[in-house]
């Protein structure tokens, strides 16, 4: 009887050990699978989603800028630079958004890292602040500068126009394929599928904004230039590139006069910025305020709840349609 018990115990232990060994092998295989994939770092949310839609599960992909940080204010740390150096590619929007990209090029070995400029070859709009007055020594050049002598010569907000987003996706896809030709077919199929979705979004914007009565939009900062340019609107920003810039009394007066002249009843602001300035102007005009998302950062909760570039851009379109009709 005792022999039977010992045999049973040994048999049970052998099963447990075999299971542990199997689990260890599975874990090792998963680890090796992860190591064999490309590692792609993306800067902020739109670049992350565009790249994720292209690569699917074929690469390890991460986002450099935390969703709690305004991308215009971000500066990479030494740890960030180390993570970038370990990657196979860095996807960024353009040097007018990621003004620190030159520092990255100088700090890391670019022979082992593909720098993927999503806006490469796309004609950028000059950074202008129509109707934006400057007083008390506050010059246009000062407003354009960001950080130690860095300037925003061109508008970086391409992704806020579906037309421009499609061009950025095509650029990213070509570069990903170049560094990982073995998965070319998958990347091409994924890109085609995502571009079809973006094309449908573009057609929705074309259809809706073509029929709206008013074409002028007053926005908290100059983020919607490409959207306006693509779909026949005119953007009048309260502030410049940064949503935190506050206008002077003279500029508020000019904006108030402009809004009255063009019968503007809605002032747009962004979800991640203070609405104080927009509300001040709206109160003076007896107008409403509404949120237009810049998609510069989605929270983990929003992502988990299924929010995407396309769903939020559809929401933006609904907001525009309601305000402009």
mmCIF file of C-alpha atoms in Angstrom:
data_model
loop_
_atom_site.group_PDB
_atom_site.id
_atom_site.type_symbol
_atom_site.label_atom_id
_atom_site.label_comp_id
_atom_site.label_asym_id
_atom_site.label_seq_id
_atom_site.Cartn_x
_atom_site.Cartn_y
_atom_site.Cartn_z
ATOM 1 C CA UNK A 1 0.000 0.000 0.000
ATOM 2 C CA UNK A 2 2.804 2.389 0.953
ATOM 3 C CA UNK A 3 4.598 1.611 -2.301
ATOM 4 C CA UNK A 4 1.455 2.565 -4.216
ATOM 5 C CA UNK A 5 1.209 5.869 -2.322
ATOM 6 C CA UNK A 6 4.882 6.699 -2.986
ATOM 7 C CA UNK A 7 4.435 5.836 -6.664
ATOM 8 C CA UNK A 8 1.350 8.061 -6.868
ATOM 9 C CA UNK A 9 3.182 10.939 -5.175
ATOM 10 C CA UNK A 10 6.176 10.602 -7.491
ATOM 11 C CA UNK A 11 3.838 10.484 -10.504
ATOM 12 C CA UNK A 12 2.075 13.673 -9.328
ATOM 13 C CA UNK A 13 5.399 15.473 -8.775
ATOM 14 C CA UNK A 14 6.608 14.424 -12.224
ATOM 15 C CA UNK A 15 3.424 15.894 -13.775
ATOM 16 C CA UNK A 16 3.903 19.170 -11.842
ATOM 17 C CA UNK A 17 7.571 19.370 -12.860
ATOM 18 C CA UNK A 18 6.688 18.622 -16.471
ATOM 19 C CA UNK A 19 4.068 21.368 -16.341
ATOM 20 C CA UNK A 20 6.588 23.804 -14.887
ATOM 21 C CA UNK A 21 9.097 22.855 -17.564
ATOM 22 C CA UNK A 22 6.458 23.269 -20.259
ATOM 23 C CA UNK A 23 5.468 26.644 -18.811
ATOM 24 C CA UNK A 24 9.116 27.632 -18.733
ATOM 25 C CA UNK A 25 9.499 26.642 -22.385
ATOM 26 C CA UNK A 26 6.346 28.576 -23.295
ATOM 27 C CA UNK A 27 7.615 31.631 -21.454
ATOM 28 C CA UNK A 28 11.007 31.279 -23.130
ATOM 29 C CA UNK A 29 9.398 30.913 -26.558
ATOM 30 C CA UNK A 30 7.269 33.998 -25.971
ATOM 31 C CA UNK A 31 10.334 35.903 -24.817
ATOM 32 C CA UNK A 32 12.289 34.813 -27.897
ATOM 33 C CA UNK A 33 9.331 35.758 -30.103
ATOM 34 C CA UNK A 34 9.285 39.232 -28.570
ATOM 35 C CA UNK A 35 13.053 39.560 -29.035
ATOM 36 C CA UNK A 36 12.812 38.598 -32.709
ATOM 37 C CA UNK A 37 10.323 41.390 -33.428
ATOM 38 C CA UNK A 38 11.233 44.918 -34.397
ATOM 39 C CA UNK A 39 11.126 47.484 -31.605
ATOM 40 C CA UNK A 40 9.500 50.719 -32.757
ATOM 41 C CA UNK A 41 9.223 53.818 -30.566
ATOM 42 C CA UNK A 42 6.603 56.407 -31.525
ATOM 43 C CA UNK A 43 6.491 59.926 -30.130
ATOM 44 C CA UNK A 44 2.850 60.758 -29.305
ATOM 45 C CA UNK A 45 -0.611 59.290 -29.822
ATOM 46 C CA UNK A 46 -1.408 59.816 -33.543
ATOM 47 C CA UNK A 47 2.041 58.474 -34.478
ATOM 48 C CA UNK A 48 1.435 55.495 -32.186
ATOM 49 C CA UNK A 49 -1.949 54.625 -33.698
ATOM 50 C CA UNK A 50 -0.835 55.117 -37.311
ATOM 51 C CA UNK A 51 2.165 52.835 -36.736
ATOM 52 C CA UNK A 52 0.172 50.264 -34.734
ATOM 53 C CA UNK A 53 -2.385 49.975 -37.539
ATOM 54 C CA UNK A 54 0.427 49.304 -40.016
ATOM 55 C CA UNK A 55 2.447 46.781 -38.033
ATOM 56 C CA UNK A 56 -0.303 44.912 -36.178
ATOM 57 C CA UNK A 57 1.345 42.311 -33.945
ATOM 58 C CA UNK A 58 4.497 42.034 -36.045
ATOM 59 C CA UNK A 59 6.495 44.533 -33.967
ATOM 60 C CA UNK A 60 6.886 45.705 -30.394
ATOM 61 C CA UNK A 61 5.610 49.274 -30.317
ATOM 62 C CA UNK A 62 5.740 51.895 -27.567
ATOM 63 C CA UNK A 63 4.866 55.573 -27.079
ATOM 64 C CA UNK A 64 7.581 57.927 -25.866
ATOM 65 C CA UNK A 65 5.564 60.931 -24.637
ATOM 66 C CA UNK A 66 3.237 60.214 -21.688
ATOM 67 C CA UNK A 67 -0.404 61.086 -22.340
ATOM 68 C CA UNK A 68 -0.285 63.428 -19.339
ATOM 69 C CA UNK A 69 2.401 65.583 -20.990
ATOM 70 C CA UNK A 70 1.682 68.251 -23.614
ATOM 71 C CA UNK A 71 3.781 67.138 -26.638
ATOM 72 C CA UNK A 72 4.858 70.729 -27.341
ATOM 73 C CA UNK A 73 6.468 70.837 -23.871
ATOM 74 C CA UNK A 74 8.153 67.424 -23.910
ATOM 75 C CA UNK A 75 11.918 67.044 -23.554
ATOM 76 C CA UNK A 76 13.524 63.565 -23.752
ATOM 77 C CA UNK A 77 15.443 62.392 -20.699
ATOM 78 C CA UNK A 78 18.635 60.330 -20.702
ATOM 79 C CA UNK A 79 16.459 57.248 -20.099
ATOM 80 C CA UNK A 80 14.295 58.162 -23.112
ATOM 81 C CA UNK A 81 17.401 58.461 -25.276
ATOM 82 C CA UNK A 82 18.597 55.056 -24.078
ATOM 83 C CA UNK A 83 15.237 53.492 -24.971
ATOM 84 C CA UNK A 84 15.341 55.131 -28.392
ATOM 85 C CA UNK A 85 18.859 53.815 -29.005
ATOM 86 C CA UNK A 86 17.705 50.265 -28.266
ATOM 87 C CA UNK A 87 14.897 50.533 -30.809
ATOM 88 C CA UNK A 88 14.993 49.734 -34.513
ATOM 89 C CA UNK A 89 12.962 52.793 -35.455
ATOM 90 C CA UNK A 90 11.644 56.083 -34.082
ATOM 91 C CA UNK A 91 8.449 57.419 -35.652
ATOM 92 C CA UNK A 92 7.940 61.157 -35.218
ATOM 93 C CA UNK A 93 5.632 63.752 -36.773
ATOM 94 C CA UNK A 94 8.170 66.388 -37.835
ATOM 95 C CA UNK A 95 10.845 68.672 -36.423
ATOM 96 C CA UNK A 96 8.331 71.490 -35.922
ATOM 97 C CA UNK A 97 6.464 69.326 -33.395
ATOM 98 C CA UNK A 98 9.292 67.244 -31.960
ATOM 99 C CA UNK A 99 11.695 70.193 -31.794
ATOM 100 C CA UNK A 100 14.212 68.000 -29.949
ATOM 101 C CA UNK A 101 14.741 65.555 -32.811
ATOM 102 C CA UNK A 102 18.117 67.105 -33.689
ATOM 103 C CA UNK A 103 19.313 66.322 -30.163
ATOM 104 C CA UNK A 104 18.303 62.690 -30.671
ATOM 105 C CA UNK A 105 20.256 62.517 -33.934
ATOM 106 C CA UNK A 106 23.342 63.830 -32.158
ATOM 107 C CA UNK A 107 22.949 61.661 -29.056
ATOM 108 C CA UNK A 108 22.263 58.228 -30.587
ATOM 109 C CA UNK A 109 23.849 56.024 -33.214
ATOM 110 C CA UNK A 110 21.552 56.539 -36.195
ATOM 111 C CA UNK A 111 23.300 53.777 -38.152
ATOM 112 C CA UNK A 112 21.374 51.323 -35.985
ATOM 113 C CA UNK A 113 18.193 53.388 -35.745
ATOM 114 C CA UNK A 114 15.752 54.358 -38.508
ATOM 115 C CA UNK A 115 14.386 57.858 -37.925
ATOM 116 C CA UNK A 116 10.947 57.879 -39.546
ATOM 117 C CA UNK A 117 9.682 61.374 -40.304
ATOM 118 C CA UNK A 118 5.957 60.930 -40.939
ATOM 119 C CA UNK A 119 5.688 64.247 -42.796
ATOM 120 C CA UNK A 120 8.642 63.671 -45.127
ATOM 121 C CA UNK A 121 7.960 65.083 -48.592
ATOM 122 C CA UNK A 122 4.681 66.742 -47.549
ATOM 123 C CA UNK A 123 4.385 70.474 -48.183
ATOM 124 C CA UNK A 124 3.934 72.092 -44.783
ATOM 125 C CA UNK A 125 1.879 75.202 -44.108
ATOM 126 C CA UNK A 126 3.753 78.211 -42.723
ATOM 127 C CA UNK A 127 3.004 78.829 -39.072
ATOM 128 C CA UNK A 128 0.744 81.885 -39.108
ATOM 129 C CA UNK A 129 -1.542 83.335 -36.470
ATOM 130 C CA UNK A 130 -4.151 85.198 -38.475
ATOM 131 C CA UNK A 131 -5.650 88.110 -36.633
ATOM 132 C CA UNK A 132 -3.172 87.598 -33.800
ATOM 133 C CA UNK A 133 -1.908 90.934 -32.543
ATOM 134 C CA UNK A 134 1.284 91.337 -30.556
ATOM 135 C CA UNK A 135 1.796 94.083 -28.063
ATOM 136 C CA UNK A 136 3.929 95.077 -25.116
ATOM 137 C CA UNK A 137 7.097 93.762 -26.743
ATOM 138 C CA UNK A 138 5.650 90.319 -27.490
ATOM 139 C CA UNK A 139 6.834 89.614 -31.020
ATOM 140 C CA UNK A 140 5.707 87.003 -33.514
ATOM 141 C CA UNK A 141 9.164 85.437 -33.362
ATOM 142 C CA UNK A 142 8.938 85.124 -29.584
ATOM 143 C CA UNK A 143 5.652 83.311 -29.833
ATOM 144 C CA UNK A 144 7.048 80.966 -32.465
ATOM 145 C CA UNK A 145 10.036 80.042 -30.345
ATOM 146 C CA UNK A 146 9.816 77.076 -28.046
ATOM 147 C CA UNK A 147 12.535 76.254 -25.607
ATOM 148 C CA UNK A 148 16.105 77.333 -26.042
ATOM 149 C CA UNK A 149 16.010 79.065 -29.393
ATOM 150 C CA UNK A 150 13.906 76.440 -31.101
ATOM 151 C CA UNK A 151 11.387 77.773 -33.589
ATOM 152 C CA UNK A 152 8.232 76.585 -35.286
ATOM 153 C CA UNK A 153 8.583 77.858 -38.817
ATOM 154 C CA UNK A 154 5.880 75.534 -40.092
ATOM 155 C CA UNK A 155 2.609 74.231 -38.696
ATOM 156 C CA UNK A 156 3.185 70.677 -37.367
ATOM 157 C CA UNK A 157 -0.478 69.602 -36.905
ATOM 158 C CA UNK A 158 -0.818 67.508 -40.072
ATOM 159 C CA UNK A 159 -2.680 64.637 -38.433
ATOM 160 C CA UNK A 160 -5.757 66.794 -37.765
ATOM 161 C CA UNK A 161 -6.637 66.599 -41.454
ATOM 162 C CA UNK A 162 -7.598 63.091 -42.627
ATOM 163 C CA UNK A 163 -6.070 63.944 -46.014
ATOM 164 C CA UNK A 164 -2.709 64.641 -44.401
ATOM 165 C CA UNK A 165 -3.072 61.656 -42.070
ATOM 166 C CA UNK A 166 -3.258 59.367 -45.107
ATOM 167 C CA UNK A 167 0.017 60.774 -46.419
ATOM 168 C CA UNK A 168 1.683 60.287 -43.047
ATOM 169 C CA UNK A 169 0.508 56.666 -42.860
ATOM 170 C CA UNK A 170 1.944 56.003 -46.320
ATOM 171 C CA UNK A 171 5.285 57.505 -45.277
ATOM 172 C CA UNK A 172 5.483 55.452 -42.085
ATOM 173 C CA UNK A 173 4.531 52.262 -43.925
ATOM 174 C CA UNK A 174 7.261 52.675 -46.553
ATOM 175 C CA UNK A 175 9.947 53.136 -43.893
ATOM 176 C CA UNK A 176 8.729 50.209 -41.774
ATOM 177 C CA UNK A 177 8.830 47.972 -44.847
ATOM 178 C CA UNK A 178 12.351 49.154 -45.604
ATOM 179 C CA UNK A 179 13.655 48.047 -42.209
ATOM 180 C CA UNK A 180 11.584 44.844 -42.091
ATOM 181 C CA UNK A 181 11.078 43.589 -45.665
ATOM 182 C CA UNK A 182 10.357 40.055 -44.427
ATOM 183 C CA UNK A 183 6.895 41.200 -43.293
ATOM 184 C CA UNK A 184 6.255 43.442 -46.287
ATOM 185 C CA UNK A 185 3.050 41.695 -47.371
ATOM 186 C CA UNK A 186 1.453 42.034 -43.918
ATOM 187 C CA UNK A 187 2.411 45.687 -43.634
ATOM 188 C CA UNK A 188 1.072 46.468 -47.103
ATOM 189 C CA UNK A 189 -2.235 44.738 -46.389
ATOM 190 C CA UNK A 190 -2.615 46.485 -43.025
ATOM 191 C CA UNK A 191 -1.769 49.832 -44.588
ATOM 192 C CA UNK A 192 -4.279 49.366 -47.387
ATOM 193 C CA UNK A 193 -7.016 48.447 -44.904
ATOM 194 C CA UNK A 194 -6.320 51.438 -42.659
ATOM 195 C CA UNK A 195 -6.092 53.859 -45.591
ATOM 196 C CA UNK A 196 -9.551 52.710 -46.685
ATOM 197 C CA UNK A 197 -10.885 53.716 -43.253
ATOM 198 C CA UNK A 198 -9.125 57.078 -43.433
ATOM 199 C CA UNK A 199 -10.450 57.660 -46.945
ATOM 200 C CA UNK A 200 -13.983 57.089 -45.686
ATOM 201 C CA UNK A 201 -13.327 59.589 -42.892
ATOM 202 C CA UNK A 202 -11.987 62.088 -45.424
ATOM 203 C CA UNK A 203 -15.138 61.692 -47.532
ATOM 204 C CA UNK A 204 -17.298 62.355 -44.468
ATOM 205 C CA UNK A 205 -15.396 65.588 -43.807
ATOM 206 C CA UNK A 206 -15.684 66.607 -47.464
ATOM 207 C CA UNK A 207 -19.426 65.986 -47.529
ATOM 208 C CA UNK A 208 -20.320 67.651 -44.221
ATOM 209 C CA UNK A 209 -18.043 70.691 -44.362
ATOM 210 C CA UNK A 210 -18.902 71.421 -47.978
ATOM 211 C CA UNK A 211 -22.507 72.044 -46.966
ATOM 212 C CA UNK A 212 -22.037 74.143 -43.805
ATOM 213 C CA UNK A 213 -23.106 77.782 -43.969
ATOM 214 C CA UNK A 214 -20.313 79.359 -41.905
ATOM 215 C CA UNK A 215 -16.685 78.680 -42.796
ATOM 216 C CA UNK A 216 -14.797 80.571 -40.043
ATOM 217 C CA UNK A 217 -13.744 78.857 -36.814
ATOM 218 C CA UNK A 218 -12.184 80.537 -33.775
ATOM 219 C CA UNK A 219 -9.923 78.028 -32.027
ATOM 220 C CA UNK A 220 -7.978 78.171 -28.778
ATOM 221 C CA UNK A 221 -4.654 77.759 -30.571
ATOM 222 C CA UNK A 222 -3.357 77.343 -34.093
ATOM 223 C CA UNK A 223 -3.822 73.563 -34.342
ATOM 224 C CA UNK A 224 -6.416 73.232 -37.088
ATOM 225 C CA UNK A 225 -4.704 74.883 -40.052
ATOM 226 C CA UNK A 226 -4.452 71.694 -42.128
ATOM 227 C CA UNK A 227 -8.029 70.722 -41.365
ATOM 228 C CA UNK A 228 -9.209 74.180 -42.433
ATOM 229 C CA UNK A 229 -7.011 74.159 -45.545
ATOM 230 C CA UNK A 230 -8.203 70.688 -46.579
ATOM 231 C CA UNK A 231 -11.930 71.345 -46.244
ATOM 232 C CA UNK A 232 -12.479 75.000 -47.122
ATOM 233 C CA UNK A 233 -12.591 76.494 -43.631
ATOM 234 C CA UNK A 234 -10.743 79.480 -42.176
ATOM 235 C CA UNK A 235 -9.069 79.119 -38.778
ATOM 236 C CA UNK A 236 -8.707 82.155 -36.503
ATOM 237 C CA UNK A 237 -6.628 81.115 -33.465
ATOM 238 C CA UNK A 238 -6.897 82.919 -30.138
ATOM 239 C CA UNK A 239 -3.357 81.897 -29.212
ATOM 240 C CA UNK A 240 -0.396 80.778 -31.271
ATOM 241 C CA UNK A 241 1.156 77.337 -31.320
ATOM 242 C CA UNK A 242 0.741 76.740 -27.600
ATOM 243 C CA UNK A 243 -2.763 76.563 -26.087
ATOM 244 C CA UNK A 244 -1.347 78.191 -22.934
ATOM 245 C CA UNK A 245 -0.551 81.504 -24.644
ATOM 246 C CA UNK A 246 -2.926 84.225 -23.485
ATOM 247 C CA UNK A 247 -4.056 87.030 -25.811
ATOM 248 C CA UNK A 248 -3.835 90.695 -24.937
ATOM 249 C CA UNK A 249 -6.779 93.082 -24.646
ATOM 250 C CA UNK A 250 -6.254 94.399 -28.177
ATOM 251 C CA UNK A 251 -6.389 90.919 -29.690
ATOM 252 C CA UNK A 252 -9.520 89.989 -27.741
ATOM 253 C CA UNK A 253 -11.171 93.147 -29.058
ATOM 254 C CA UNK A 254 -10.214 92.228 -32.640
ATOM 255 C CA UNK A 255 -11.496 88.676 -32.192
ATOM 256 C CA UNK A 256 -14.749 89.960 -30.726
ATOM 257 C CA UNK A 257 -15.263 92.275 -33.716
ATOM 258 C CA UNK A 258 -14.416 89.473 -36.146
ATOM 259 C CA UNK A 259 -16.831 87.052 -34.466
ATOM 260 C CA UNK A 260 -19.669 89.559 -34.570
ATOM 261 C CA UNK A 261 -19.013 90.388 -38.224
ATOM 262 C CA UNK A 262 -19.034 86.705 -39.230
ATOM 263 C CA UNK A 263 -21.839 85.658 -36.891
ATOM 264 C CA UNK A 264 -19.635 83.183 -35.015
ATOM 265 C CA UNK A 265 -21.575 81.590 -32.170
ATOM 266 C CA UNK A 266 -19.111 78.913 -30.969
ATOM 267 C CA UNK A 267 -15.553 79.234 -29.631
ATOM 268 C CA UNK A 268 -13.528 76.021 -29.760
ATOM 269 C CA UNK A 269 -11.038 74.870 -27.143
ATOM 270 C CA UNK A 270 -9.150 71.631 -26.452
ATOM 271 C CA UNK A 271 -9.870 68.993 -23.865
ATOM 272 C CA UNK A 272 -6.310 69.006 -22.423
ATOM 273 C CA UNK A 273 -6.006 72.788 -22.060
ATOM 274 C CA UNK A 274 -7.615 75.408 -19.854
ATOM 275 C CA UNK A 275 -10.825 76.781 -21.335
ATOM 276 C CA UNK A 276 -10.447 80.101 -19.495
ATOM 277 C CA UNK A 277 -9.567 82.247 -22.530
ATOM 278 C CA UNK A 278 -12.164 80.607 -24.782
ATOM 279 C CA UNK A 279 -14.829 81.082 -22.107
ATOM 280 C CA UNK A 280 -13.864 84.734 -21.608
ATOM 281 C CA UNK A 281 -14.317 85.440 -25.311
ATOM 282 C CA UNK A 282 -17.511 83.387 -25.489
ATOM 283 C CA UNK A 283 -19.012 85.265 -22.532
ATOM 284 C CA UNK A 284 -18.337 88.604 -24.204
ATOM 285 C CA UNK A 285 -19.988 87.370 -27.386
ATOM 286 C CA UNK A 286 -22.792 85.522 -25.606
ATOM 287 C CA UNK A 287 -21.558 82.500 -27.557
ATOM 288 C CA UNK A 288 -21.067 78.824 -26.684
ATOM 289 C CA UNK A 289 -17.859 76.879 -26.228
ATOM 290 C CA UNK A 290 -17.196 73.427 -27.654
ATOM 291 C CA UNK A 291 -14.334 70.948 -27.545
ATOM 292 C CA UNK A 292 -12.286 70.046 -30.613
ATOM 293 C CA UNK A 293 -9.779 67.333 -29.769
ATOM 294 C CA UNK A 294 -6.212 67.717 -31.011
ATOM 295 C CA UNK A 295 -5.582 63.995 -30.312
ATOM 296 C CA UNK A 296 -2.184 64.859 -28.887
ATOM 297 C CA UNK A 297 -2.723 62.452 -26.010
ATOM 298 C CA UNK A 298 -5.318 59.782 -25.293
ATOM 299 C CA UNK A 299 -5.525 58.474 -21.752
ATOM 300 C CA UNK A 300 -5.159 54.761 -21.034
ATOM 301 C CA UNK A 301 -8.824 54.773 -20.052
ATOM 302 C CA UNK A 302 -9.867 56.260 -23.401
ATOM 303 C CA UNK A 303 -7.821 53.681 -25.281
ATOM 304 C CA UNK A 304 -9.274 50.853 -23.172
ATOM 305 C CA UNK A 305 -12.764 52.208 -23.909
ATOM 306 C CA UNK A 306 -12.133 51.830 -27.617
ATOM 307 C CA UNK A 307 -11.415 55.473 -28.493
ATOM 308 C CA UNK A 308 -9.310 55.790 -31.641
ATOM 309 C CA UNK A 309 -8.038 58.448 -34.023
ATOM 310 C CA UNK A 310 -10.991 57.767 -36.319
ATOM 311 C CA UNK A 311 -13.685 57.774 -33.621
ATOM 312 C CA UNK A 312 -12.412 61.041 -32.144
ATOM 313 C CA UNK A 313 -12.080 62.684 -35.566
ATOM 314 C CA UNK A 314 -15.690 61.642 -36.252
ATOM 315 C CA UNK A 315 -16.668 63.331 -32.979
ATOM 316 C CA UNK A 316 -14.763 66.470 -34.046
ATOM 317 C CA UNK A 317 -16.736 66.495 -37.285
ATOM 318 C CA UNK A 318 -20.041 66.258 -35.416
ATOM 319 C CA UNK A 319 -18.994 69.202 -33.224
ATOM 320 C CA UNK A 320 -18.004 71.274 -36.267
ATOM 321 C CA UNK A 321 -21.200 70.477 -38.116
ATOM 322 C CA UNK A 322 -23.359 71.481 -35.167
ATOM 323 C CA UNK A 323 -21.490 74.761 -34.667
ATOM 324 C CA UNK A 324 -21.197 75.805 -38.302
ATOM 325 C CA UNK A 325 -24.756 74.995 -39.333
#
